[in-house]
JSON list of C-alpha atoms in Angstrom, two decimals:
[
{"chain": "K", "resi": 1, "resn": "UNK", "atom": "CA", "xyz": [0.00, 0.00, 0.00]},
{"chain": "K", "resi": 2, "resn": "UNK", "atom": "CA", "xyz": [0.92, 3.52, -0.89]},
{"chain": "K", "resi": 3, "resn": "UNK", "atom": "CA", "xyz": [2.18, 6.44, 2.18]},
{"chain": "K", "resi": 4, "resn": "UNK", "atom": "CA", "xyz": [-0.77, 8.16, 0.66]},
{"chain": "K", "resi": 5, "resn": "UNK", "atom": "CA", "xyz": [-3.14, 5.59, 2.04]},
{"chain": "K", "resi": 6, "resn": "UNK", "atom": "CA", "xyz": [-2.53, 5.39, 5.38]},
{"chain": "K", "resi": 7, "resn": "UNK", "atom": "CA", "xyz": [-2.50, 9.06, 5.72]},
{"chain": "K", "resi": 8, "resn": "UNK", "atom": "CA", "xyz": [-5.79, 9.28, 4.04]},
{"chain": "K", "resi": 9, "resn": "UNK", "atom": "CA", "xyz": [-6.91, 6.77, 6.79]},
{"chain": "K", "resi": 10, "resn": "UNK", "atom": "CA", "xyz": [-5.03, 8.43, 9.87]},
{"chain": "K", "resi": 11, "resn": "UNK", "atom": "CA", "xyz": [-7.46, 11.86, 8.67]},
{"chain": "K", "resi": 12, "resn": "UNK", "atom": "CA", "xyz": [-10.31, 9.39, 9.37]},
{"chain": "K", "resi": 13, "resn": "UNK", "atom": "CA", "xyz": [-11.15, 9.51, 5.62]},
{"chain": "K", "resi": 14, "resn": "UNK", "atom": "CA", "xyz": [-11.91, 6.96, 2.92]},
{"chain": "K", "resi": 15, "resn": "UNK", "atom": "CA", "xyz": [-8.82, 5.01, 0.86]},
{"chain": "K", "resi": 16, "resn": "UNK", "atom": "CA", "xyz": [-9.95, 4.37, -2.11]},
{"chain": "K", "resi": 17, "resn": "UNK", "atom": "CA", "xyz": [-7.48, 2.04, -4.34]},
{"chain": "K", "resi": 18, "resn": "UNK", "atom": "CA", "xyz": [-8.33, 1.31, -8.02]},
{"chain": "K", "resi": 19, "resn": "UNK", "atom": "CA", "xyz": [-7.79, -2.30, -9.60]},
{"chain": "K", "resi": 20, "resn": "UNK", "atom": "CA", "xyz": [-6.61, -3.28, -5.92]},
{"chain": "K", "resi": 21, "resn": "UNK", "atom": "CA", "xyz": [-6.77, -6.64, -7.35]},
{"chain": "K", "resi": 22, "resn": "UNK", "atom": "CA", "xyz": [-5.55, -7.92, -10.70]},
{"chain": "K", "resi": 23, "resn": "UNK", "atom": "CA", "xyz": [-8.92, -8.43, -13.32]},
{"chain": "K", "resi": 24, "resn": "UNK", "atom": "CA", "xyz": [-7.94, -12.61, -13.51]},
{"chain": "K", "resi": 25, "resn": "UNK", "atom": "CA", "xyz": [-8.34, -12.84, -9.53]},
{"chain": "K", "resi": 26, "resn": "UNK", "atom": "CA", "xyz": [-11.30, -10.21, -9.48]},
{"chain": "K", "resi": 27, "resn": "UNK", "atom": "CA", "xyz": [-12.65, -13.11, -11.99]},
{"chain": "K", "resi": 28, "resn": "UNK", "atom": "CA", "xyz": [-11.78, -16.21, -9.93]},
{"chain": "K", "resi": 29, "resn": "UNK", "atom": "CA", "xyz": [-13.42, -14.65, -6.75]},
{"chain": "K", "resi": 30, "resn": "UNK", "atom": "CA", "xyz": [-16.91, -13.13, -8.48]},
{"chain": "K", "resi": 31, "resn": "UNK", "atom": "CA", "xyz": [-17.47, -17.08, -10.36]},
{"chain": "K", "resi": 32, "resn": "UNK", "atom": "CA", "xyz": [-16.55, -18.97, -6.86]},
{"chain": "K", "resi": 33, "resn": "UNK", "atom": "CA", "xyz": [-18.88, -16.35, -5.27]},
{"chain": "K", "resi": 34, "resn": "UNK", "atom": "CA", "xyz": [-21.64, -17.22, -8.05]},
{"chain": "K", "resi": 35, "resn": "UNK", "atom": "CA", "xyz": [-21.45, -20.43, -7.82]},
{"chain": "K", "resi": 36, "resn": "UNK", "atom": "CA", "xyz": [-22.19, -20.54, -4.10]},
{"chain": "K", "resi": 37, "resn": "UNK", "atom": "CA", "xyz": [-24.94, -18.27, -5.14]},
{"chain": "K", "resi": 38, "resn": "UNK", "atom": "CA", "xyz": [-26.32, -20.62, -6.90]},
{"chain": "K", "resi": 39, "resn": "UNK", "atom": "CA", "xyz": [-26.24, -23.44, -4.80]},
{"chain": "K", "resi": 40, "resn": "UNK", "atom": "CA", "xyz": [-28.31, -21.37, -2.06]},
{"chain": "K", "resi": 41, "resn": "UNK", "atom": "CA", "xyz": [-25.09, -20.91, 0.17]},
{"chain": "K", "resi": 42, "resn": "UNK", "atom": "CA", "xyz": [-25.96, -17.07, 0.85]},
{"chain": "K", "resi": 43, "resn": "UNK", "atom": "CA", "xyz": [-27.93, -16.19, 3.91]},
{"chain": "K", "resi": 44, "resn": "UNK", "atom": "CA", "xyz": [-30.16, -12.93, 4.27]},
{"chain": "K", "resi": 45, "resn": "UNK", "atom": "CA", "xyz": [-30.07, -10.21, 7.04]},
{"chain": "K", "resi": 46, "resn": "UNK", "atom": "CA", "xyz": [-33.38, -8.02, 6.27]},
{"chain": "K", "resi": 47, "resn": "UNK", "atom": "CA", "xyz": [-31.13, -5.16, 7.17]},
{"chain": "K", "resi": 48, "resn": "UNK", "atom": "CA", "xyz": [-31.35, -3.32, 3.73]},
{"chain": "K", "resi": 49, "resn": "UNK", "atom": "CA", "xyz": [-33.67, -1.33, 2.23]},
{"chain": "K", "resi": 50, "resn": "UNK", "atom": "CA", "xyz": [-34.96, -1.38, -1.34]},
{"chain": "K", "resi": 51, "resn": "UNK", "atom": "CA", "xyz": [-38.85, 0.80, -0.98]},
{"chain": "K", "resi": 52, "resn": "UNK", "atom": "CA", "xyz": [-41.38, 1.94, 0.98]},
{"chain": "K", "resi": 53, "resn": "UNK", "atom": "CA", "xyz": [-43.31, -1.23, 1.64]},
{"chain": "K", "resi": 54, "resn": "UNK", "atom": "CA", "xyz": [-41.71, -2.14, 4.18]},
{"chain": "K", "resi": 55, "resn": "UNK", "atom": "CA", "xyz": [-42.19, -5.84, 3.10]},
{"chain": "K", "resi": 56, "resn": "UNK", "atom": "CA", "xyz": [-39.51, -8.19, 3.42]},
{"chain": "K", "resi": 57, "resn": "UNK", "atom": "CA", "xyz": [-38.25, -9.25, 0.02]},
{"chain": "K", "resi": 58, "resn": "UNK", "atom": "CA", "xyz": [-35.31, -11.98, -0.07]},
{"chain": "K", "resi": 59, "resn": "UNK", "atom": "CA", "xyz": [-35.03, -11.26, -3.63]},
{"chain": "K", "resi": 60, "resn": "UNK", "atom": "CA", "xyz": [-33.77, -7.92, -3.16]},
{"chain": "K", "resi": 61, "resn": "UNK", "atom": "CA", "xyz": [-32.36, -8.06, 0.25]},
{"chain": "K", "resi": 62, "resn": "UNK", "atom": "CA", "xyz": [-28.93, -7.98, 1.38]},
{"chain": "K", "resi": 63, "resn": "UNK", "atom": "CA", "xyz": [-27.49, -11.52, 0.93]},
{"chain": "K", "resi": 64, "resn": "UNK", "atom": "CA", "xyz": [-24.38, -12.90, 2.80]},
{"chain": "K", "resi": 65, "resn": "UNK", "atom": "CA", "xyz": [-22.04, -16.10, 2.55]},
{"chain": "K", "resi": 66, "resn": "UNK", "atom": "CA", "xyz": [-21.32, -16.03, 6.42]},
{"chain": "K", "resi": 67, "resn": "UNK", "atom": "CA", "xyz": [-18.28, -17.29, 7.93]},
{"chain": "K", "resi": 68, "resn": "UNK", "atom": "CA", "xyz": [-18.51, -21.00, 8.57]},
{"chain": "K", "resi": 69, "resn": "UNK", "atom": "CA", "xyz": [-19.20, -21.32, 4.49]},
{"chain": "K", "resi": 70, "resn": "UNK", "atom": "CA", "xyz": [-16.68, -18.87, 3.72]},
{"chain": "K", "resi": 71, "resn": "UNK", "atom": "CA", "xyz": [-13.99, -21.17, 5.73]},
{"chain": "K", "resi": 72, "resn": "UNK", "atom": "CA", "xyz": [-15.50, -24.83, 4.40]},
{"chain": "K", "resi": 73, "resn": "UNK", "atom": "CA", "xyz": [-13.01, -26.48, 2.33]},
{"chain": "K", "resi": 74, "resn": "UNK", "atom": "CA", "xyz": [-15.50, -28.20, 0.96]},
{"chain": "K", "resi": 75, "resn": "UNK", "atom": "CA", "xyz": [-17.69, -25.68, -0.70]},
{"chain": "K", "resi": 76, "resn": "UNK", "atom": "CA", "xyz": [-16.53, -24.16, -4.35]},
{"chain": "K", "resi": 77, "resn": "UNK", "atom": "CA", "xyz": [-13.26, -22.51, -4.40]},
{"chain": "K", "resi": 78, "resn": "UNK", "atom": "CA", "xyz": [-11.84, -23.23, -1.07]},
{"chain": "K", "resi": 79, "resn": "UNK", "atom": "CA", "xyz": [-8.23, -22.56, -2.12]},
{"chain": "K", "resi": 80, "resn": "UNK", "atom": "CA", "xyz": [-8.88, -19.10, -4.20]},
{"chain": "K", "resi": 81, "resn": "UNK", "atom": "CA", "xyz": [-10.55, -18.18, -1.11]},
{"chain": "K", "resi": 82, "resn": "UNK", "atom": "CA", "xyz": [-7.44, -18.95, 0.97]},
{"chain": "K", "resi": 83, "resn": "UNK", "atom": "CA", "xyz": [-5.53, -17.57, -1.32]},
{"chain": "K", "resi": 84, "resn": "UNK", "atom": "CA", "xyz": [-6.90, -13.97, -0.93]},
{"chain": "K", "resi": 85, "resn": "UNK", "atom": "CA", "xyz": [-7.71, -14.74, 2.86]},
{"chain": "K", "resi": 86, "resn": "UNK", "atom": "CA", "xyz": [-3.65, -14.72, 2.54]},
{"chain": "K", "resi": 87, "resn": "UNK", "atom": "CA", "xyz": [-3.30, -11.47, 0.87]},
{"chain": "K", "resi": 88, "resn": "UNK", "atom": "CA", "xyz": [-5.44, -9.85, 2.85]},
{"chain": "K", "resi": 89, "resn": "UNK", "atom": "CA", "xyz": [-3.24, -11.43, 6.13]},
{"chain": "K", "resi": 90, "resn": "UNK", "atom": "CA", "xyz": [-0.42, -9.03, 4.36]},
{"chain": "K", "resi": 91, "resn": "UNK", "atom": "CA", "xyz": [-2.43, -6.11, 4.26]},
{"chain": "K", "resi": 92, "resn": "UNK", "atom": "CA", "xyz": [-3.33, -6.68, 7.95]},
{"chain": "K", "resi": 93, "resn": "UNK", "atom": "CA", "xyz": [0.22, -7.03, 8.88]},
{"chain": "K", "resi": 94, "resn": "UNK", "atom": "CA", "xyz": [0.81, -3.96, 6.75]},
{"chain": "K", "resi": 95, "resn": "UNK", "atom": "CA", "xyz": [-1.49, -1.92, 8.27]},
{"chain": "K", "resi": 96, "resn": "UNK", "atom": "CA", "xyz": [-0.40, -2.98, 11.84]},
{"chain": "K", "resi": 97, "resn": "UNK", "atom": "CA", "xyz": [2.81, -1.47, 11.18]},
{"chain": "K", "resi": 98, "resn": "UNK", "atom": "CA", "xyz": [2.84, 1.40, 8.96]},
{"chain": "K", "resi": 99, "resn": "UNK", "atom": "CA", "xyz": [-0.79, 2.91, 11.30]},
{"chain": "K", "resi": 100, "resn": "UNK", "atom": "CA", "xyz": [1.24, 1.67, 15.02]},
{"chain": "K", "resi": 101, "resn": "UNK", "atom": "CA", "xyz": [-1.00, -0.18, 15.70]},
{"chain": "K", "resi": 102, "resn": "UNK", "atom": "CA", "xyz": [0.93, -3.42, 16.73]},
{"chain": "K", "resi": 103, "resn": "UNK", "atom": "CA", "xyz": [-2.58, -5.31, 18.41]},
{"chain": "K", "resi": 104, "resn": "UNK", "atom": "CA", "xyz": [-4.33, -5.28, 15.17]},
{"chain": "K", "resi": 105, "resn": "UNK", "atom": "CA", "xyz": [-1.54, -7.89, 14.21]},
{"chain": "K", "resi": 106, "resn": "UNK", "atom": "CA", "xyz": [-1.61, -9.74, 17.12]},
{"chain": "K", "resi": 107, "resn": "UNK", "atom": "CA", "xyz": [-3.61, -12.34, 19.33]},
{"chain": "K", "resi": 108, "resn": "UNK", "atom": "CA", "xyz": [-6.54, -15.41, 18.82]},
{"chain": "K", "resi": 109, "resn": "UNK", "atom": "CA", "xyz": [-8.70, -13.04, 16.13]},
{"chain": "K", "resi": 110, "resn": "UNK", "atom": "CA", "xyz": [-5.97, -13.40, 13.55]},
{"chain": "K", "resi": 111, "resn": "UNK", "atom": "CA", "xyz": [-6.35, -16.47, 12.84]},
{"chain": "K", "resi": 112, "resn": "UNK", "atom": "CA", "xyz": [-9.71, -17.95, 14.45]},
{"chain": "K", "resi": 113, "resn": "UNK", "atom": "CA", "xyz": [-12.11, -16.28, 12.13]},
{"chain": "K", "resi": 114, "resn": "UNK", "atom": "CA", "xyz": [-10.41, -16.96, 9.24]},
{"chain": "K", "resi": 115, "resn": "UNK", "atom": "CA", "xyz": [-7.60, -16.13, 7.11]},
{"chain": "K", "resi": 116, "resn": "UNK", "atom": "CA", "xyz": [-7.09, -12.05, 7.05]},
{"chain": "K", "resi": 117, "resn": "UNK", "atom": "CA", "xyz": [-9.70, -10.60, 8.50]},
{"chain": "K", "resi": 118, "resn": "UNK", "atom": "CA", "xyz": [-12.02, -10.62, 11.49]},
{"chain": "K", "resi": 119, "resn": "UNK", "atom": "CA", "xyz": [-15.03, -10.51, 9.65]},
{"chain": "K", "resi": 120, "resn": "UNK", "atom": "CA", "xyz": [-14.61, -11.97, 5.96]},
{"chain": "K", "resi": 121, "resn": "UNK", "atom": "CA", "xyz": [-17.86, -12.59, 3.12]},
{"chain": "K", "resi": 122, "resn": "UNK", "atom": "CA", "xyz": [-18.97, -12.70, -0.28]},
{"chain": "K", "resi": 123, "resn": "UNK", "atom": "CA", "xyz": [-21.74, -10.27, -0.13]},
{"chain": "K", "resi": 124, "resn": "UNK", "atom": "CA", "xyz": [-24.52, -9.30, -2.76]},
{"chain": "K", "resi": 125, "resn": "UNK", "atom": "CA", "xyz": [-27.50, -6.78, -2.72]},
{"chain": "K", "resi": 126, "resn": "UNK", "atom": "CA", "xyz": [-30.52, -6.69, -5.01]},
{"chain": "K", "resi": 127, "resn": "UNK", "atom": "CA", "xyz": [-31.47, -5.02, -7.40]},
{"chain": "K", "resi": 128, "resn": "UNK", "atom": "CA", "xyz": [-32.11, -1.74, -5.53]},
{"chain": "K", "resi": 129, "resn": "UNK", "atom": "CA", "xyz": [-30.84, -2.61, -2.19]},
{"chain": "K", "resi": 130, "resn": "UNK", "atom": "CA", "xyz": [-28.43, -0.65, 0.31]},
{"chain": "K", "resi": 131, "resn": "UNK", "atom": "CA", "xyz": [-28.11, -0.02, 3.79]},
{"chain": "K", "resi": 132, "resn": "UNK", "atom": "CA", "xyz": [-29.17, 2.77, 5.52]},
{"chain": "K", "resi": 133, "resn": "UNK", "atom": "CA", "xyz": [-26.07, 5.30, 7.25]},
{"chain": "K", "resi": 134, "resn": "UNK", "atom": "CA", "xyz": [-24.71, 3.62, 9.58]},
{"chain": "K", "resi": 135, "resn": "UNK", "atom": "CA", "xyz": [-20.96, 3.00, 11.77]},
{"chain": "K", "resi": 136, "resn": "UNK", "atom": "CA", "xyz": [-19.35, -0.53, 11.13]},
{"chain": "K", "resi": 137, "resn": "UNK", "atom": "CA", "xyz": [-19.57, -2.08, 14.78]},
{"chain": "K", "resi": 138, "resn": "UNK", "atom": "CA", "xyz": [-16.64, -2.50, 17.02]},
{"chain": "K", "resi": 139, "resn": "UNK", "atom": "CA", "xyz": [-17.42, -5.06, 19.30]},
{"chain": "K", "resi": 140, "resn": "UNK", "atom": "CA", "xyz": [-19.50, -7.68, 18.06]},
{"chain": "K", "resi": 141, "resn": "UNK", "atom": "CA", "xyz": [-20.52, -9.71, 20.49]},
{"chain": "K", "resi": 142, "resn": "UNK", "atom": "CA", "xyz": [-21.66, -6.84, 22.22]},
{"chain": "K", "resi": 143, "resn": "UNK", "atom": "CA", "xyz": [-24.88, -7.44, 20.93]},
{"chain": "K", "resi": 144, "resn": "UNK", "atom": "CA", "xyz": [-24.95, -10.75, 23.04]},
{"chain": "K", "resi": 145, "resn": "UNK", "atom": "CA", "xyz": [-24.19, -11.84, 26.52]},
{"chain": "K", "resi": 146, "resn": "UNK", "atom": "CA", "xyz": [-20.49, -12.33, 25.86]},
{"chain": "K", "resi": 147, "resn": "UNK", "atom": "CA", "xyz": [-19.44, -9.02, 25.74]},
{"chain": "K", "resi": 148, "resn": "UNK", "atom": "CA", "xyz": [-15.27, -8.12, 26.10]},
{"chain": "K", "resi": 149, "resn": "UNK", "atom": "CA", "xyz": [-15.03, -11.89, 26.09]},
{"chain": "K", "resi": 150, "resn": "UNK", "atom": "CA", "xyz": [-13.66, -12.04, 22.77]},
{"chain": "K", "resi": 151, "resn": "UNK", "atom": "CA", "xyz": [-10.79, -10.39, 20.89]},
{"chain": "K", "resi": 152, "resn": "UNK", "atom": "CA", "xyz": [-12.49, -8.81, 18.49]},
{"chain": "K", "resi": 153, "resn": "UNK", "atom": "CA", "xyz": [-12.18, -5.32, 18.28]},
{"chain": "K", "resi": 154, "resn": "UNK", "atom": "CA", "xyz": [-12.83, -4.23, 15.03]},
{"chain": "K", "resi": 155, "resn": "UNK", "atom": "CA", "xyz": [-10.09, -1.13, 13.93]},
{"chain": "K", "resi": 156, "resn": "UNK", "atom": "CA", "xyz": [-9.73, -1.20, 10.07]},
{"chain": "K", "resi": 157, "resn": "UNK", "atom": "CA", "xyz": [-12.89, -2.13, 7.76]},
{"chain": "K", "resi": 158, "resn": "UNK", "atom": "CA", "xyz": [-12.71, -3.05, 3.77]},
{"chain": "K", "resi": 159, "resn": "UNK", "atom": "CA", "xyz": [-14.74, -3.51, 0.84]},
{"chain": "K", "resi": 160, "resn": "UNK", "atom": "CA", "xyz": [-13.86, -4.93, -2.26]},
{"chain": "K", "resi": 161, "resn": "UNK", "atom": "CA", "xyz": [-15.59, -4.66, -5.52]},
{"chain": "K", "resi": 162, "resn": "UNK", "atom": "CA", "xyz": [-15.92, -7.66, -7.84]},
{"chain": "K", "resi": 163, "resn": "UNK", "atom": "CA", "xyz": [-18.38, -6.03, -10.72]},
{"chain": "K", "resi": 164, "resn": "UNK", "atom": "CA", "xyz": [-18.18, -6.24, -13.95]},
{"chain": "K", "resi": 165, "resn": "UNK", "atom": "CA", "xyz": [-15.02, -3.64, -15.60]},
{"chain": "K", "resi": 166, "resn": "UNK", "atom": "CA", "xyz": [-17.96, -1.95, -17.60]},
{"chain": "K", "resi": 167, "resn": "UNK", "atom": "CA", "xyz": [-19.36, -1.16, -13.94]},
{"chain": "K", "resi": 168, "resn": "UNK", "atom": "CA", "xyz": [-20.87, 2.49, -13.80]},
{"chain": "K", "resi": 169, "resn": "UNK", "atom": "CA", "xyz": [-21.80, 3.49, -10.60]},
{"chain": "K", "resi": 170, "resn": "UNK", "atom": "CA", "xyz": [-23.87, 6.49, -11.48]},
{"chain": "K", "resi": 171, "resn": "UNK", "atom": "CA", "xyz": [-26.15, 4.27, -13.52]},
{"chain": "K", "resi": 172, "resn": "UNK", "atom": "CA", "xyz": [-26.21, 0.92, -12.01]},
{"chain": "K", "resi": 173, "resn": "UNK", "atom": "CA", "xyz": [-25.58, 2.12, -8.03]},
{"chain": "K", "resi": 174, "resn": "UNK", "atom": "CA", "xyz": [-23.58, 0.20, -6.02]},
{"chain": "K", "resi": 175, "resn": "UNK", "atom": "CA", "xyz": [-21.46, 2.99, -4.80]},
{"chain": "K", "resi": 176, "resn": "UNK", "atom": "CA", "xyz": [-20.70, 3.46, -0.98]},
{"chain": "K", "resi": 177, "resn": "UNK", "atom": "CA", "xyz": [-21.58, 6.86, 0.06]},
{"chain": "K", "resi": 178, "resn": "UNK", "atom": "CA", "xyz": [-19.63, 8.42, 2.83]},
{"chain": "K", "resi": 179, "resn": "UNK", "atom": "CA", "xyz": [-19.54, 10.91, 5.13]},
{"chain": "K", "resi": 180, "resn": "UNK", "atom": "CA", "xyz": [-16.06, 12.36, 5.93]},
{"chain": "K", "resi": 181, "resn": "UNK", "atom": "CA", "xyz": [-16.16, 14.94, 8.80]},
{"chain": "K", "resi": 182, "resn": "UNK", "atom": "CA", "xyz": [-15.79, 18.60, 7.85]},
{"chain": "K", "resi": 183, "resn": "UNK", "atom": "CA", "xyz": [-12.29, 18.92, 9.30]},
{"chain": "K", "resi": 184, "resn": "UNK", "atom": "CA", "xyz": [-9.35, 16.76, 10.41]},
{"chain": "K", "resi": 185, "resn": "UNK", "atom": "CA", "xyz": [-9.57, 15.30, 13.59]},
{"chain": "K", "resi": 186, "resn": "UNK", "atom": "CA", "xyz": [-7.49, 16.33, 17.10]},
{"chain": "K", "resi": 187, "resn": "UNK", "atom": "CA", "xyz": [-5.94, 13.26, 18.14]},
{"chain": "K", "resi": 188, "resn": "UNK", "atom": "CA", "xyz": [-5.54, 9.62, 17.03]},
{"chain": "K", "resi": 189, "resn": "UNK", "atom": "CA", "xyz": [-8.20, 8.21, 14.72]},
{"chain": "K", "resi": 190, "resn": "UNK", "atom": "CA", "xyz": [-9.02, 4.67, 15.38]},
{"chain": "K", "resi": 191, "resn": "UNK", "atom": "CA", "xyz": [-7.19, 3.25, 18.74]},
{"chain": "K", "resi": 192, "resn": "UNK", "atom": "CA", "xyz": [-4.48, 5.17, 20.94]},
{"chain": "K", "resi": 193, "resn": "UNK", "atom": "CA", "xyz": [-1.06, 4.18, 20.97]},
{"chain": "K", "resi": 194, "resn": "UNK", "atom": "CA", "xyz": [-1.68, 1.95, 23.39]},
{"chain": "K", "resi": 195, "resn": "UNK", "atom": "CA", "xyz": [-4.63, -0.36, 21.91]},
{"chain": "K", "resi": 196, "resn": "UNK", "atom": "CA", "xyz": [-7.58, 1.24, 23.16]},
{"chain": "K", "resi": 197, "resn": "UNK", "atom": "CA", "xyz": [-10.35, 1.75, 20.70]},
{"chain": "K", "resi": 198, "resn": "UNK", "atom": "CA", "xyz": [-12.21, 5.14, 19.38]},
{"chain": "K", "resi": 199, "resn": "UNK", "atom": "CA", "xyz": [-15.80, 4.70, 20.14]},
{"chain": "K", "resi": 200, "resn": "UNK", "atom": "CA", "xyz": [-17.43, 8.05, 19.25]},
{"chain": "K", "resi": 201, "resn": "UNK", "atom": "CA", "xyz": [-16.55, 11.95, 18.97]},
{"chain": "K", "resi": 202, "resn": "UNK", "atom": "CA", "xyz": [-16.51, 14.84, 21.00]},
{"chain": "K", "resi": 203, "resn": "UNK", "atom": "CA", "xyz": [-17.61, 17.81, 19.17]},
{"chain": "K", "resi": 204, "resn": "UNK", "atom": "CA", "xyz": [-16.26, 21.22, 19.04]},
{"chain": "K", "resi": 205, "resn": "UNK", "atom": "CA", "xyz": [-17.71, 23.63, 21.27]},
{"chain": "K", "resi": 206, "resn": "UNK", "atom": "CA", "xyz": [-17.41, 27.21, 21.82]},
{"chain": "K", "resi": 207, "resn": "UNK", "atom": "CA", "xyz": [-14.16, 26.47, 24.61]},
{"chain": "K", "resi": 208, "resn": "UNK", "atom": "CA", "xyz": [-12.80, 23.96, 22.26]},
{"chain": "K", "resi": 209, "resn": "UNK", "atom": "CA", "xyz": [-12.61, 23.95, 18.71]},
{"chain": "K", "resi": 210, "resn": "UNK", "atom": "CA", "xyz": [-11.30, 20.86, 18.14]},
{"chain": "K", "resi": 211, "resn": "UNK", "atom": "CA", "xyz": [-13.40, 17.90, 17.15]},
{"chain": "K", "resi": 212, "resn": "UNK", "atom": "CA", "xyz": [-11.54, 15.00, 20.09]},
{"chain": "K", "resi": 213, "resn": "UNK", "atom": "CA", "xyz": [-11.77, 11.13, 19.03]},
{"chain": "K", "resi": 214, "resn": "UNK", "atom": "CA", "xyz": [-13.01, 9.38, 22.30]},
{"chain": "K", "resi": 215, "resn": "UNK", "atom": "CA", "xyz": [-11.52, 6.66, 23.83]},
{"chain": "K", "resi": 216, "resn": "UNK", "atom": "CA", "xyz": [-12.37, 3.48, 25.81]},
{"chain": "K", "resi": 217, "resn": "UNK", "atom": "CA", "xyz": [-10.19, 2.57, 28.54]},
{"chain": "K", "resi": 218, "resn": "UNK", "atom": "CA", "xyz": [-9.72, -0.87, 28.41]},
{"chain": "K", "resi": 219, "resn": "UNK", "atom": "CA", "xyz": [-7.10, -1.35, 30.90]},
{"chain": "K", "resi": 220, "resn": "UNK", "atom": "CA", "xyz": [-7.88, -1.02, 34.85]},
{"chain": "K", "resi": 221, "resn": "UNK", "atom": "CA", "xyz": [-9.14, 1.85, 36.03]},
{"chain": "K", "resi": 222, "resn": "UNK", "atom": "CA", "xyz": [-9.61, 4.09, 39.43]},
{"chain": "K", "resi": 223, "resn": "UNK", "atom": "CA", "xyz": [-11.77, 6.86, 38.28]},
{"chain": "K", "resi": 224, "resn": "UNK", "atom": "CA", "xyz": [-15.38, 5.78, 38.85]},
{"chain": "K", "resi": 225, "resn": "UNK", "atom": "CA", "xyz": [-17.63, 4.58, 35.75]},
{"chain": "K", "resi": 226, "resn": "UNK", "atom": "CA", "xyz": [-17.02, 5.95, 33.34]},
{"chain": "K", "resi": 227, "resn": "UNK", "atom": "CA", "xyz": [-14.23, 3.95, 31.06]},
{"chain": "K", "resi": 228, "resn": "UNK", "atom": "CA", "xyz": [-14.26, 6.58, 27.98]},
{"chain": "K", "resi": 229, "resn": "UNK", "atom": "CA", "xyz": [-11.63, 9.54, 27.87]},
{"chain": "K", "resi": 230, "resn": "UNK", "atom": "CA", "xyz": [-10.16, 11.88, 25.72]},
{"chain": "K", "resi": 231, "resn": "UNK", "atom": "CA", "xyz": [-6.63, 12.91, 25.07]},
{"chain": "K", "resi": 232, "resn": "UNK", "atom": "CA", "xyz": [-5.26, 16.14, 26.57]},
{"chain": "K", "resi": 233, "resn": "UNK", "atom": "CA", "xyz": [-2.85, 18.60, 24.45]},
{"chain": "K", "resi": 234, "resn": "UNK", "atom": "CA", "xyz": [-0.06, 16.47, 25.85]},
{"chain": "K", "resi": 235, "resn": "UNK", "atom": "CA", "xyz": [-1.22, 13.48, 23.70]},
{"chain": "K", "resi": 236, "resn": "UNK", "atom": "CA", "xyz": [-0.82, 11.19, 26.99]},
{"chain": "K", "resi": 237, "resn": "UNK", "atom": "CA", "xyz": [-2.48, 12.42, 30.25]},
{"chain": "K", "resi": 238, "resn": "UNK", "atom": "CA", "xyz": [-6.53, 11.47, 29.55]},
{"chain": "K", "resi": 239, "resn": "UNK", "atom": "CA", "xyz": [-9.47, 13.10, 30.57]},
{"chain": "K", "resi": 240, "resn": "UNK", "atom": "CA", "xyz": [-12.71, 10.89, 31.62]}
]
């Protein structure tokens, strides 16, 4: 990856890279990801939207190959899929390094959930689907009982396009639309130095202009609470 992309990421922005992959892989991943297609191996969420009905419509909905399919050997192009599960181990490790942020190369996630990523799929939206605005979760089993039980703090998230090379956006959709903030952030974005995660913002206010990145404490603390902070000017002390 290029200086100019993890720059573009430490603003908090998008990184966008064109032809990422080469056209003969793009080709080997979007017929393996057909195939399963085809054979009914995608799962739907109901979390997009595609009218005012408000019906469900599996048709058009979101559709995902989840995890477990994604990692059987036995289903369609197991070792394509491992293969870019690989690459995508690099860019990890890459990432890790060049954003210092050593923990997002490190521990039981790297490996348990697959080759690469945390959170890996083929994914494929109707015609007319998308999902609403929203923030990529950090902490997924937070919507269960397990809670911090699992290390999987999510700090980088990617999307890969497999359509066609004719693909126009502005005609056939498919675009992700985001929402970069109106001026560069005053601290960190992401996770501090030491590995704890950015959970929201604190906006600018008539005694501070700065827009802060807030933090969650994950180590043990003596302060009461609350477990989120903010850096001071110092870029160490915190303030809960």
């Amino acid at each position: 990856l290029s200086k100019s992309v993890y720059s573009t990421i430490e603003e908090g922005k998008i990184a966008v890279i064109p032809n990422f992959l080469p056209q003969n892989e793009v080709n080997l991943l979007r017929a393996d990801a057909q195939d399963l297609w085809d054979q009914g191996r995608f799962s739907t969420d109901a979390l997009a939207g595609y009218g005012s009905t408000g019906k469900f419509d599996p048709t058009k909905d979101r559709s995902v190959l989840r995890l477990p399919q994604w990692k059987n050997d036995s289903l369609g192009n197991y070792s394509n899929r491992q293969r870019f599960g690989n690459l995508m181990a690099n860019v990890r490790s890459e990432l890790a390094y060049n954003l210092n942020r050593p923990n997002l190369d490190k521990g039981l996630a790297t490996t348990k959930y697959g080759n690469g990523s945390t959170e890996i799929s083929y994914t494929r939206f109707g015609k007319g689907a998308f999902l609403k605005r929203h923030v990529d979760e950090h902490h997924e089993e937070l919507k269960g009982v397990e809670g911090w039980a699992k290390p999987t703090r999510r700090s980088v998230s990617w999307l890969i396009y497999l359509n066609d090379q004719d693909w126009d956006g502005r005609k056939e959709g498919g675009q992700l639309r985001c929402f970069k903030r109106q001026q560069n952030p005053h601290g960190r974005i992401g996770a501090t130095v030491n590995g704890d995660l950015q959970v929201g913002w604190l906006a600018k206010t008539s005694l501070d202009p700065n827009e802060r990145p807030v933090y969650l404490d994950s180590k043990r603390h003596y302060h009461g609470d609350c477990a989120m902070y903010v850096l001071n000017e110092d870029g160490r002390s915190k303030s809960y």
